[in-house]
mmCIF file of C-alpha atoms in Angstrom:
data_model
loop_
_atom_site.group_PDB
_atom_site.id
_atom_site.type_symbol
_atom_site.label_atom_id
_atom_site.label_comp_id
_atom_site.label_asym_id
_atom_site.label_seq_id
_atom_site.Cartn_x
_atom_site.Cartn_y
_atom_site.Cartn_z
ATOM 1 C CA MET P 1 -39.231 70.971 -36.023
ATOM 2 C CA PRO P 2 -41.406 68.647 -38.208
ATOM 3 C CA VAL P 3 -39.729 65.483 -39.411
ATOM 4 C CA VAL P 4 -40.193 66.370 -43.087
ATOM 5 C CA LEU P 5 -38.592 69.780 -42.530
ATOM 6 C CA GLN P 6 -35.718 68.197 -40.651
ATOM 7 C CA ARG P 7 -35.130 65.797 -43.519
ATOM 8 C CA THR P 8 -35.358 68.613 -46.041
ATOM 9 C CA VAL P 9 -32.755 70.695 -44.208
ATOM 10 C CA PHE P 10 -30.523 67.651 -43.799
ATOM 11 C CA PHE P 11 -30.738 66.733 -47.453
ATOM 12 C CA ALA P 12 -30.117 70.300 -48.631
ATOM 13 C CA CYS P 13 -26.912 70.324 -46.589
ATOM 14 C CA PHE P 14 -26.008 66.881 -47.846
ATOM 15 C CA MET P 15 -26.499 67.855 -51.506
ATOM 16 C CA CYS P 16 -24.136 70.788 -50.973
ATOM 17 C CA TYR P 17 -21.623 68.453 -49.344
ATOM 18 C CA VAL P 18 -21.725 65.990 -52.219
ATOM 19 C CA ALA P 19 -21.643 68.677 -54.910
ATOM 20 C CA ILE P 20 -18.739 70.589 -53.423
ATOM 21 C CA ALA P 21 -16.950 67.410 -52.241
ATOM 22 C CA MET P 22 -14.722 69.200 -49.774
ATOM 23 C CA THR P 23 -13.731 65.893 -48.244
ATOM 24 C CA GLN P 24 -10.620 65.509 -46.142
ATOM 25 C CA ASP P 25 -7.974 63.252 -47.618
ATOM 26 C CA ILE P 26 -7.283 60.027 -45.773
ATOM 27 C CA HIS P 27 -4.629 60.352 -43.077
ATOM 28 C CA PHE P 28 -2.982 57.990 -40.596
ATOM 29 C CA THR P 29 -1.522 58.421 -37.138
ATOM 30 C CA HIS P 30 1.187 55.859 -38.011
ATOM 31 C CA PHE P 31 2.117 57.793 -41.165
ATOM 32 C CA ARG P 32 5.787 56.844 -40.768
ATOM 33 C CA MET P 33 4.805 53.190 -41.221
ATOM 34 C CA ALA P 34 3.009 54.044 -44.470
ATOM 35 C CA PRO P 35 5.404 56.512 -46.142
ATOM 36 C CA VAL P 36 4.099 56.056 -49.689
ATOM 37 C CA SER P 37 0.662 57.177 -48.489
ATOM 38 C CA PHE P 38 1.886 60.787 -48.461
ATOM 39 C CA ASN P 39 5.059 60.905 -50.590
ATOM 40 C CA PRO P 40 5.839 58.546 -53.513
ATOM 41 C CA SER P 41 9.565 59.364 -53.348
ATOM 42 C CA LEU P 42 9.746 57.352 -50.104
ATOM 43 C CA ASN P 43 9.009 54.194 -52.093
ATOM 44 C CA GLY P 44 12.141 52.054 -51.752
ATOM 45 C CA THR P 45 13.812 54.089 -48.986
ATOM 46 C CA PHE P 46 14.727 51.155 -46.770
ATOM 47 C CA GLN P 47 17.615 48.745 -46.347
ATOM 48 C CA GLY P 48 16.386 45.536 -47.895
ATOM 49 C CA THR P 49 14.908 43.925 -50.987
ATOM 50 C CA TYR P 50 11.215 44.504 -50.328
ATOM 51 C CA ARG P 51 8.899 46.101 -47.775
ATOM 52 C CA ILE P 52 5.277 45.302 -46.968
ATOM 53 C CA SER P 53 3.165 47.756 -44.956
ATOM 54 C CA ALA P 54 -0.422 47.573 -43.731
ATOM 55 C CA ILE P 55 -2.574 49.837 -41.558
ATOM 56 C CA TYR P 56 -6.139 49.497 -40.311
ATOM 57 C CA ARG P 57 -7.863 52.561 -38.864
ATOM 58 C CA ASP P 58 -11.222 52.454 -37.057
ATOM 59 C CA GLN P 59 -12.757 55.667 -35.735
ATOM 60 C CA TRP P 60 -15.881 57.418 -34.464
ATOM 61 C CA ARG P 61 -17.755 54.238 -33.475
ATOM 62 C CA SER P 62 -19.939 56.267 -31.114
ATOM 63 C CA VAL P 63 -21.382 58.114 -34.119
ATOM 64 C CA SER P 64 -22.581 54.921 -35.791
ATOM 65 C CA ASN P 65 -22.034 51.647 -33.961
ATOM 66 C CA SER P 66 -23.340 49.569 -36.854
ATOM 67 C CA SER P 67 -21.351 51.360 -39.575
ATOM 68 C CA PRO P 68 -18.143 52.806 -38.149
ATOM 69 C CA TYR P 69 -15.529 54.648 -40.158
ATOM 70 C CA LYS P 70 -13.017 52.104 -41.427
ATOM 71 C CA THR P 71 -9.825 52.748 -43.380
ATOM 72 C CA PRO P 72 -7.494 49.901 -44.454
ATOM 73 C CA PHE P 73 -4.221 50.579 -46.274
ATOM 74 C CA VAL P 74 -1.689 48.154 -47.754
ATOM 75 C CA SER P 75 1.447 48.663 -49.834
ATOM 76 C CA ALA P 76 4.255 46.562 -51.281
ATOM 77 C CA GLU P 77 7.598 47.960 -52.424
ATOM 78 C CA VAL P 78 10.642 46.378 -54.011
ATOM 79 C CA ASN P 79 14.102 47.713 -54.834
ATOM 80 C CA ILE P 80 14.537 46.588 -58.415
ATOM 81 C CA ALA P 81 17.965 47.515 -59.755
ATOM 82 C CA GLY P 82 20.948 49.786 -59.179
ATOM 83 C CA GLY P 83 23.682 51.447 -61.214
ATOM 84 C CA LEU P 84 21.309 52.455 -63.992
ATOM 85 C CA LEU P 85 22.481 55.994 -64.727
ATOM 86 C CA LEU P 86 24.965 56.612 -61.934
ATOM 87 C CA GLU P 87 27.176 54.360 -59.853
ATOM 88 C CA ASN P 88 25.228 54.909 -56.623
ATOM 89 C CA ASP P 89 21.658 55.057 -57.852
ATOM 90 C CA TRP P 90 18.765 52.593 -57.743
ATOM 91 C CA ILE P 91 15.148 52.351 -58.828
ATOM 92 C CA SER P 92 12.201 50.992 -56.873
ATOM 93 C CA GLY P 93 8.602 50.147 -57.650
ATOM 94 C CA GLY P 94 5.493 49.181 -55.783
ATOM 95 C CA LEU P 95 1.736 49.137 -55.422
ATOM 96 C CA SER P 96 -0.472 50.715 -52.762
ATOM 97 C CA PHE P 97 -4.179 50.483 -52.015
ATOM 98 C CA VAL P 98 -6.326 52.464 -49.610
ATOM 99 C CA SER P 99 -10.043 52.289 -48.937
ATOM 100 C CA ASP P 100 -12.260 54.369 -46.672
ATOM 101 C CA ARG P 101 -15.876 53.742 -45.645
ATOM 102 C CA SER P 102 -17.741 56.451 -43.779
ATOM 103 C CA GLY P 103 -20.845 55.909 -41.678
ATOM 104 C CA THR P 104 -24.367 54.785 -42.496
ATOM 105 C CA LEU P 105 -24.272 56.387 -45.948
ATOM 106 C CA THR P 106 -21.426 53.990 -46.772
ATOM 107 C CA PHE P 107 -19.578 56.836 -48.463
ATOM 108 C CA LYS P 108 -16.545 55.100 -49.956
ATOM 109 C CA GLN P 109 -13.215 56.267 -51.271
ATOM 110 C CA GLN P 110 -10.692 53.951 -52.909
ATOM 111 C CA LEU P 111 -7.339 54.560 -54.547
ATOM 112 C CA THR P 112 -4.903 52.119 -56.133
ATOM 113 C CA ASN P 113 -1.504 53.528 -57.108
ATOM 114 C CA LEU P 114 1.556 52.335 -58.961
ATOM 115 C CA ASN P 115 4.551 53.963 -57.264
ATOM 116 C CA VAL P 116 8.014 54.408 -58.781
ATOM 117 C CA GLY P 117 11.041 55.892 -57.034
ATOM 118 C CA TYR P 118 14.481 56.884 -58.281
ATOM 119 C CA HIS P 119 17.221 57.351 -55.679
ATOM 120 C CA ILE P 120 20.713 58.817 -55.961
ATOM 121 C CA GLY P 121 23.379 58.216 -53.350
ATOM 122 C CA LEU P 122 25.504 61.351 -53.192
ATOM 123 C CA ASP P 123 28.415 59.479 -51.592
ATOM 124 C CA ASP P 124 29.763 55.941 -51.633
ATOM 125 C CA ASP P 125 28.310 55.133 -48.195
ATOM 126 C CA TYR P 126 24.810 56.365 -49.132
ATOM 127 C CA ASN P 127 24.860 58.735 -46.171
ATOM 128 C CA ASN P 128 23.195 61.378 -48.312
ATOM 129 C CA VAL P 129 20.432 60.260 -50.652
ATOM 130 C CA PHE P 130 18.177 62.302 -52.921
ATOM 131 C CA SER P 131 14.937 60.663 -54.072
ATOM 132 C CA ILE P 132 12.205 61.503 -56.542
ATOM 133 C CA GLY P 133 9.036 59.500 -56.972
ATOM 134 C CA PHE P 134 5.858 59.325 -59.013
ATOM 135 C CA SER P 135 2.502 57.690 -58.399
ATOM 136 C CA TYR P 136 -0.216 56.993 -60.918
ATOM 137 C CA GLY P 137 -3.407 55.144 -60.310
ATOM 138 C CA SER P 138 -7.146 54.830 -60.339
ATOM 139 C CA GLY P 139 -9.521 56.119 -57.688
ATOM 140 C CA SER P 140 -13.240 56.194 -57.049
ATOM 141 C CA GLN P 141 -15.783 57.768 -54.718
ATOM 142 C CA GLY P 142 -19.367 56.795 -54.110
ATOM 143 C CA LEU P 143 -22.267 56.138 -51.775
ATOM 144 C CA ASN P 144 -25.666 54.421 -51.617
ATOM 145 C CA ILE P 145 -28.766 56.637 -51.487
ATOM 146 C CA ASN P 146 -30.945 53.779 -50.263
ATOM 147 C CA ASN P 147 -29.524 54.441 -46.807
ATOM 148 C CA LEU P 148 -30.785 58.030 -46.839
ATOM 149 C CA ASN P 149 -34.341 56.942 -45.924
ATOM 150 C CA LEU P 150 -35.878 60.057 -47.512
ATOM 151 C CA PRO P 151 -39.007 60.646 -49.642
ATOM 152 C CA ASN P 152 -38.276 60.466 -53.365
ATOM 153 C CA ARG P 153 -39.233 64.106 -53.811
ATOM 154 C CA LEU P 154 -36.312 65.070 -51.605
ATOM 155 C CA LEU P 155 -33.815 63.313 -53.849
ATOM 156 C CA THR P 156 -33.697 66.339 -56.152
ATOM 157 C CA GLY P 157 -31.724 69.491 -55.479
ATOM 158 C CA SER P 158 -33.223 72.981 -55.545
ATOM 159 C CA ASN P 159 -31.989 73.522 -59.104
ATOM 160 C CA GLY P 160 -33.155 70.147 -60.376
ATOM 161 C CA GLU P 161 -29.883 68.257 -59.958
ATOM 162 C CA THR P 162 -30.242 64.586 -59.136
ATOM 163 C CA PHE P 163 -28.091 61.640 -58.147
ATOM 164 C CA ALA P 164 -27.039 59.388 -61.021
ATOM 165 C CA ALA P 165 -27.761 56.205 -59.070
ATOM 166 C CA ASP P 166 -28.009 52.706 -60.497
ATOM 167 C CA PRO P 167 -31.021 50.439 -59.773
ATOM 168 C CA ASN P 168 -29.389 49.349 -56.505
ATOM 169 C CA GLY P 169 -29.041 52.947 -55.319
ATOM 170 C CA ASP P 170 -25.262 53.027 -55.773
ATOM 171 C CA ILE P 171 -23.538 56.167 -56.993
ATOM 172 C CA SER P 172 -19.875 56.135 -57.950
ATOM 173 C CA LYS P 173 -17.364 58.226 -59.836
ATOM 174 C CA SER P 174 -14.000 56.945 -61.060
ATOM 175 C CA TYR P 175 -10.970 59.036 -61.876
ATOM 176 C CA SER P 176 -7.263 58.858 -62.663
ATOM 177 C CA ASP P 177 -4.750 60.192 -60.161
ATOM 178 C CA LEU P 178 -1.182 61.476 -60.462
ATOM 179 C CA GLY P 179 1.281 62.460 -57.758
ATOM 180 C CA ILE P 180 4.932 63.468 -57.468
ATOM 181 C CA GLY P 181 7.315 63.882 -54.551
ATOM 182 C CA VAL P 182 10.932 64.543 -53.642
ATOM 183 C CA SER P 183 12.834 63.812 -50.448
ATOM 184 C CA TYR P 184 16.334 63.985 -49.015
ATOM 185 C CA LYS P 185 17.989 61.873 -46.317
ATOM 186 C CA ALA P 186 21.168 62.852 -44.496
ATOM 187 C CA THR P 187 22.934 60.431 -42.142
ATOM 188 C CA LEU P 188 24.788 62.550 -39.598
ATOM 189 C CA ASN P 189 27.222 60.132 -37.946
ATOM 190 C CA ASP P 190 28.253 56.505 -37.484
ATOM 191 C CA GLY P 191 25.586 56.065 -34.812
ATOM 192 C CA GLY P 192 22.845 56.233 -37.426
ATOM 193 C CA ASP P 193 21.487 59.663 -36.494
ATOM 194 C CA LEU P 194 19.634 61.026 -39.493
ATOM 195 C CA VAL P 195 17.338 63.709 -40.834
ATOM 196 C CA ARG P 196 14.862 63.188 -43.675
ATOM 197 C CA PHE P 197 12.554 65.766 -45.238
ATOM 198 C CA GLY P 198 10.467 66.047 -48.359
ATOM 199 C CA VAL P 199 7.519 67.569 -50.182
ATOM 200 C CA SER P 200 4.887 66.037 -52.438
ATOM 201 C CA ALA P 201 1.798 66.907 -54.465
ATOM 202 C CA ALA P 202 -1.158 64.575 -55.038
ATOM 203 C CA HIS P 203 -4.234 64.762 -57.315
ATOM 204 C CA LEU P 204 -2.326 66.743 -59.953
ATOM 205 C CA LEU P 205 -4.803 65.816 -62.699
ATOM 206 C CA GLY P 206 -7.629 67.621 -60.899
ATOM 207 C CA PRO P 207 -10.224 64.971 -61.790
ATOM 208 C CA ASP P 208 -13.975 65.566 -61.675
ATOM 209 C CA ILE P 209 -15.469 63.772 -58.645
ATOM 210 C CA SER P 210 -19.020 65.171 -58.650
ATOM 211 C CA LEU P 211 -21.705 62.625 -57.750
ATOM 212 C CA VAL P 212 -24.705 64.603 -59.047
ATOM 213 C CA SER P 213 -26.065 64.658 -62.586
ATOM 214 C CA GLY P 214 -27.539 67.524 -64.546
ATOM 215 C CA ALA P 215 -31.016 68.956 -64.125
ATOM 216 C CA PRO P 216 -33.750 67.416 -66.303
ATOM 217 C CA SER P 217 -35.689 69.590 -68.738
ATOM 218 C CA GLN P 218 -38.914 71.181 -67.515
ATOM 219 C CA PRO P 219 -41.910 72.144 -69.685
ATOM 220 C CA GLY P 220 -41.458 75.754 -70.644
ATOM 221 C CA GLY P 221 -38.231 75.966 -68.678
ATOM 222 C CA PRO P 222 -34.593 76.385 -69.630
ATOM 223 C CA PRO P 223 -32.773 73.676 -71.560
ATOM 224 C CA VAL P 224 -31.202 70.701 -69.847
ATOM 225 C CA THR P 225 -28.111 71.629 -67.869
ATOM 226 C CA GLY P 226 -25.067 69.441 -67.822
ATOM 227 C CA PRO P 227 -23.744 67.740 -64.687
ATOM 228 C CA ARG P 228 -21.995 69.991 -62.233
ATOM 229 C CA ARG P 229 -18.227 69.556 -62.318
ATOM 230 C CA THR P 230 -16.328 69.334 -59.055
ATOM 231 C CA ASP P 231 -12.557 68.957 -59.304
ATOM 232 C CA LEU P 232 -10.506 67.102 -56.729
ATOM 233 C CA ASP P 233 -8.115 69.740 -55.432
ATOM 234 C CA THR P 234 -4.378 69.163 -55.294
ATOM 235 C CA ARG P 235 -3.023 68.141 -51.896
ATOM 236 C CA LEU P 236 0.397 69.477 -50.880
ATOM 237 C CA THR P 237 2.342 67.642 -48.174
ATOM 238 C CA ALA P 238 5.577 68.438 -46.356
ATOM 239 C CA HIS P 239 7.281 66.238 -43.789
ATOM 240 C CA VAL P 240 10.364 66.312 -41.594
ATOM 241 C CA GLU P 241 11.556 63.393 -39.485
ATOM 242 C CA SER P 242 14.741 62.643 -37.602
ATOM 243 C CA SER P 243 16.282 59.986 -35.384
ATOM 244 C CA PHE P 244 18.905 60.507 -32.672
ATOM 245 C CA LEU P 245 20.661 58.044 -30.412
ATOM 246 C CA THR P 246 20.676 59.454 -26.875
ATOM 247 C CA SER P 247 22.241 56.420 -25.148
ATOM 248 C CA ASP P 248 23.285 52.875 -25.917
ATOM 249 C CA LYS P 249 19.667 51.735 -25.691
ATOM 250 C CA ILE P 250 17.471 54.763 -26.361
ATOM 251 C CA ARG P 251 16.735 56.502 -29.647
ATOM 252 C CA VAL P 252 14.314 59.434 -30.036
ATOM 253 C CA ASN P 253 12.366 60.070 -33.231
ATOM 254 C CA PRO P 254 10.593 63.436 -33.684
ATOM 255 C CA ALA P 255 8.503 64.045 -36.815
ATOM 256 C CA ILE P 256 6.192 66.640 -38.367
ATOM 257 C CA LEU P 257 3.673 66.099 -41.171
ATOM 258 C CA ALA P 258 1.781 69.062 -42.677
ATOM 259 C CA GLN P 259 -0.842 68.936 -45.432
ATOM 260 C CA LEU P 260 -2.638 71.660 -47.373
ATOM 261 C CA LYS P 261 -5.752 71.093 -49.478
ATOM 262 C CA SER P 262 -8.572 73.366 -50.614
ATOM 263 C CA GLY P 263 -7.315 76.112 -48.321
ATOM 264 C CA PHE P 264 -7.439 73.849 -45.268
ATOM 265 C CA THR P 265 -4.329 72.781 -43.379
ATOM 266 C CA GLU P 266 -3.576 69.797 -41.166
ATOM 267 C CA MET P 267 -0.439 69.335 -39.077
ATOM 268 C CA ALA P 268 0.660 66.435 -36.902
ATOM 269 C CA ILE P 269 3.619 66.685 -34.516
ATOM 270 C CA GLN P 270 4.976 63.471 -33.007
ATOM 271 C CA GLY P 271 7.763 62.327 -30.743
ATOM 272 C CA THR P 272 8.534 58.668 -30.040
ATOM 273 C CA ALA P 273 11.344 56.881 -28.223
ATOM 274 C CA ASP P 274 12.791 53.444 -29.027
ATOM 275 C CA TYR P 275 14.240 51.270 -26.279
ATOM 276 C CA LEU P 276 16.560 48.368 -27.143
ATOM 277 C CA LEU P 277 15.084 45.581 -25.054
ATOM 278 C CA ASN P 278 17.246 42.718 -26.319
ATOM 279 C CA ALA P 279 20.262 43.341 -28.542
ATOM 280 C CA ARG P 280 20.804 39.679 -29.436
ATOM 281 C CA LYS P 281 17.219 39.187 -30.585
ATOM 282 C CA GLN P 282 17.043 42.722 -32.024
ATOM 283 C CA THR P 283 13.939 43.539 -30.006
ATOM 284 C CA VAL P 284 12.950 47.200 -29.692
ATOM 285 C CA VAL P 285 9.904 48.673 -27.950
ATOM 286 C CA THR P 286 8.473 52.089 -28.850
ATOM 287 C CA ALA P 287 6.255 54.609 -27.072
ATOM 288 C CA GLY P 288 5.390 58.218 -27.735
ATOM 289 C CA LEU P 289 2.907 61.044 -28.103
ATOM 290 C CA GLY P 290 1.629 63.155 -30.936
ATOM 291 C CA TYR P 291 -0.791 65.978 -31.523
ATOM 292 C CA ARG P 292 -2.833 66.700 -34.641
ATOM 293 C CA LEU P 293 -3.384 70.434 -34.250
ATOM 294 C CA GLY P 294 -6.933 71.313 -33.286
ATOM 295 C CA ASP P 295 -8.083 67.714 -33.654
ATOM 296 C CA ALA P 296 -6.619 64.941 -31.509
ATOM 297 C CA LEU P 297 -3.977 63.831 -29.026
ATOM 298 C CA GLU P 298 -2.165 60.738 -30.326
ATOM 299 C CA LEU P 299 -0.957 57.880 -28.103
ATOM 300 C CA LEU P 300 1.545 55.623 -29.884
ATOM 301 C CA ALA P 301 3.212 52.340 -28.966
ATOM 302 C CA GLY P 302 4.898 49.502 -30.808
ATOM 303 C CA ILE P 303 7.459 46.739 -30.941
ATOM 304 C CA GLN P 304 10.100 45.678 -33.457
ATOM 305 C CA LEU P 305 11.256 42.060 -33.751
ATOM 306 C CA LYS P 306 14.208 42.081 -36.164
ATOM 307 C CA ASP P 307 12.631 43.069 -39.496
ATOM 308 C CA LEU P 308 9.006 43.007 -38.288
ATOM 309 C CA ARG P 309 7.413 46.150 -36.828
ATOM 310 C CA ILE P 310 4.018 46.375 -35.133
ATOM 311 C CA GLY P 311 2.443 49.649 -34.061
ATOM 312 C CA ILE P 312 -0.734 50.563 -32.225
ATOM 313 C CA SER P 313 -2.238 53.970 -31.515
ATOM 314 C CA TYR P 314 -5.301 55.705 -30.156
ATOM 315 C CA ASP P 315 -6.435 59.241 -30.957
ATOM 316 C CA LEU P 316 -8.182 61.193 -28.200
ATOM 317 C CA THR P 317 -10.384 63.757 -29.932
ATOM 318 C CA THR P 318 -9.802 67.276 -28.624
ATOM 319 C CA SER P 319 -11.939 69.239 -31.098
ATOM 320 C CA SER P 320 -15.607 70.240 -30.728
ATOM 321 C CA PHE P 321 -16.466 66.785 -32.107
ATOM 322 C CA THR P 322 -15.359 65.169 -28.833
ATOM 323 C CA GLU P 323 -18.783 64.349 -27.397
ATOM 324 C CA ALA P 324 -20.169 62.940 -30.640
ATOM 325 C CA GLY P 325 -17.118 61.381 -32.202
ATOM 326 C CA GLY P 326 -15.063 59.592 -29.599
ATOM 327 C CA GLY P 327 -11.600 58.507 -30.707
ATOM 328 C CA ALA P 328 -9.765 56.498 -33.330
ATOM 329 C CA PHE P 329 -7.894 53.199 -33.098
ATOM 330 C CA GLU P 330 -5.101 52.203 -35.448
ATOM 331 C CA LEU P 331 -3.055 49.041 -35.978
ATOM 332 C CA ALA P 332 0.016 49.061 -38.241
ATOM 333 C CA VAL P 333 2.341 46.286 -39.418
ATOM 334 C CA GLY P 334 5.516 46.542 -41.485
ATOM 335 C CA TYR P 335 8.058 43.991 -42.658
ATOM 336 C CA VAL P 336 11.346 44.418 -44.552
ATOM 337 C CA GLY P 337 12.612 41.349 -46.375
ATOM 338 C CA ARG P 338 16.022 40.613 -47.813
ATOM 339 C CA ILE P 339 16.779 38.293 -50.690
ATOM 340 C CA TYR P 340 20.411 37.464 -51.270
ATOM 341 C CA LYS P 341 21.686 35.799 -54.413
ATOM 342 C CA SER P 342 23.732 32.663 -53.960
ATOM 343 C CA PRO P 343 27.321 33.235 -55.065
ATOM 344 C CA ASP P 344 28.262 31.771 -58.422
ATOM 345 C CA VAL P 345 31.280 29.752 -57.355
ATOM 346 C CA LYS P 346 33.404 28.313 -60.146
ATOM 347 C CA PRO P 347 35.033 24.993 -59.190
ATOM 348 C CA VAL P 348 38.824 24.905 -58.997
ATOM 349 C CA ILE P 349 40.555 21.676 -60.039
ATOM 350 C CA PHE P 350 43.984 21.102 -58.588
ATOM 351 C CA CYS P 351 46.466 19.135 -60.639
ATOM 352 C CA PRO P 352 47.814 16.200 -58.540
ATOM 353 C CA ARG P 353 51.272 16.621 -60.089
ATOM 354 C CA LEU P 354 51.716 20.107 -58.618
#
């Protein structure tokens, strides 16, 4: 096939991809170490004053060694105040940021969210907690057409649509984002066995994320058409996770995460086991397996040192993309901090005559 024809076919497919924007939302293998990434109601669901989480994902290096697919995520949460409306309630707030760069086209996605959670303890021991959360933020998508390496005449779609690129070749589209989620946690016994489940919806505003502009006017042709609108579809997510103590030193943690967007579904099933290595130093090691249906086998490992957790994983691609794509590497870090107020002790003066 001639080179020009190959480029033409490639660009026609690429224009359809950009116009329709059926991109897969960002996902993580260590999703339990980044709970606000899929459900804002999980903001503040920890025992402590604040929590910091970070994940770095690197995948498909064999596709493009010079420009791999990189996805960093970071979030900070803080439990602000309690007893606002009910005796056993509290409110939490936080910020999260995620960025994704894809391949030689440097297709980028970014999203910064403000997350707020409201939690109600249904008993005095907080064994049963209902949570609702909201996220609102600003996102953007874009790419650089200079990396396409195509003749200028191919930078126009069949109907005259073009990229609205700046002088540097950058194309970007910003939007506002809104999400909501609910979750419920039930502690089953004094050993800390628990079950947590929830549902959430993201991209509720349905923002326009099209990267192409309207067709220019042609002599004797129809009037100028406006830019094609492409809405970011709502993403629905459901999750179930549990934790059970099977012996004095071993705890098992099964989990399921399912997502639905644009008629496409994604489901990850995981099972990990924690082993108490040193009770005095509160050292726990973790290992487990997971499977993202039709996509990848997940190998997970980690260690917990008191309030610090470190996780590492590798995804073995099992889909038809195996030969071209390789796998994915992920590193996750989480820390829960506690700030205690010093007691306000009033001095007591004893009378020497007593």
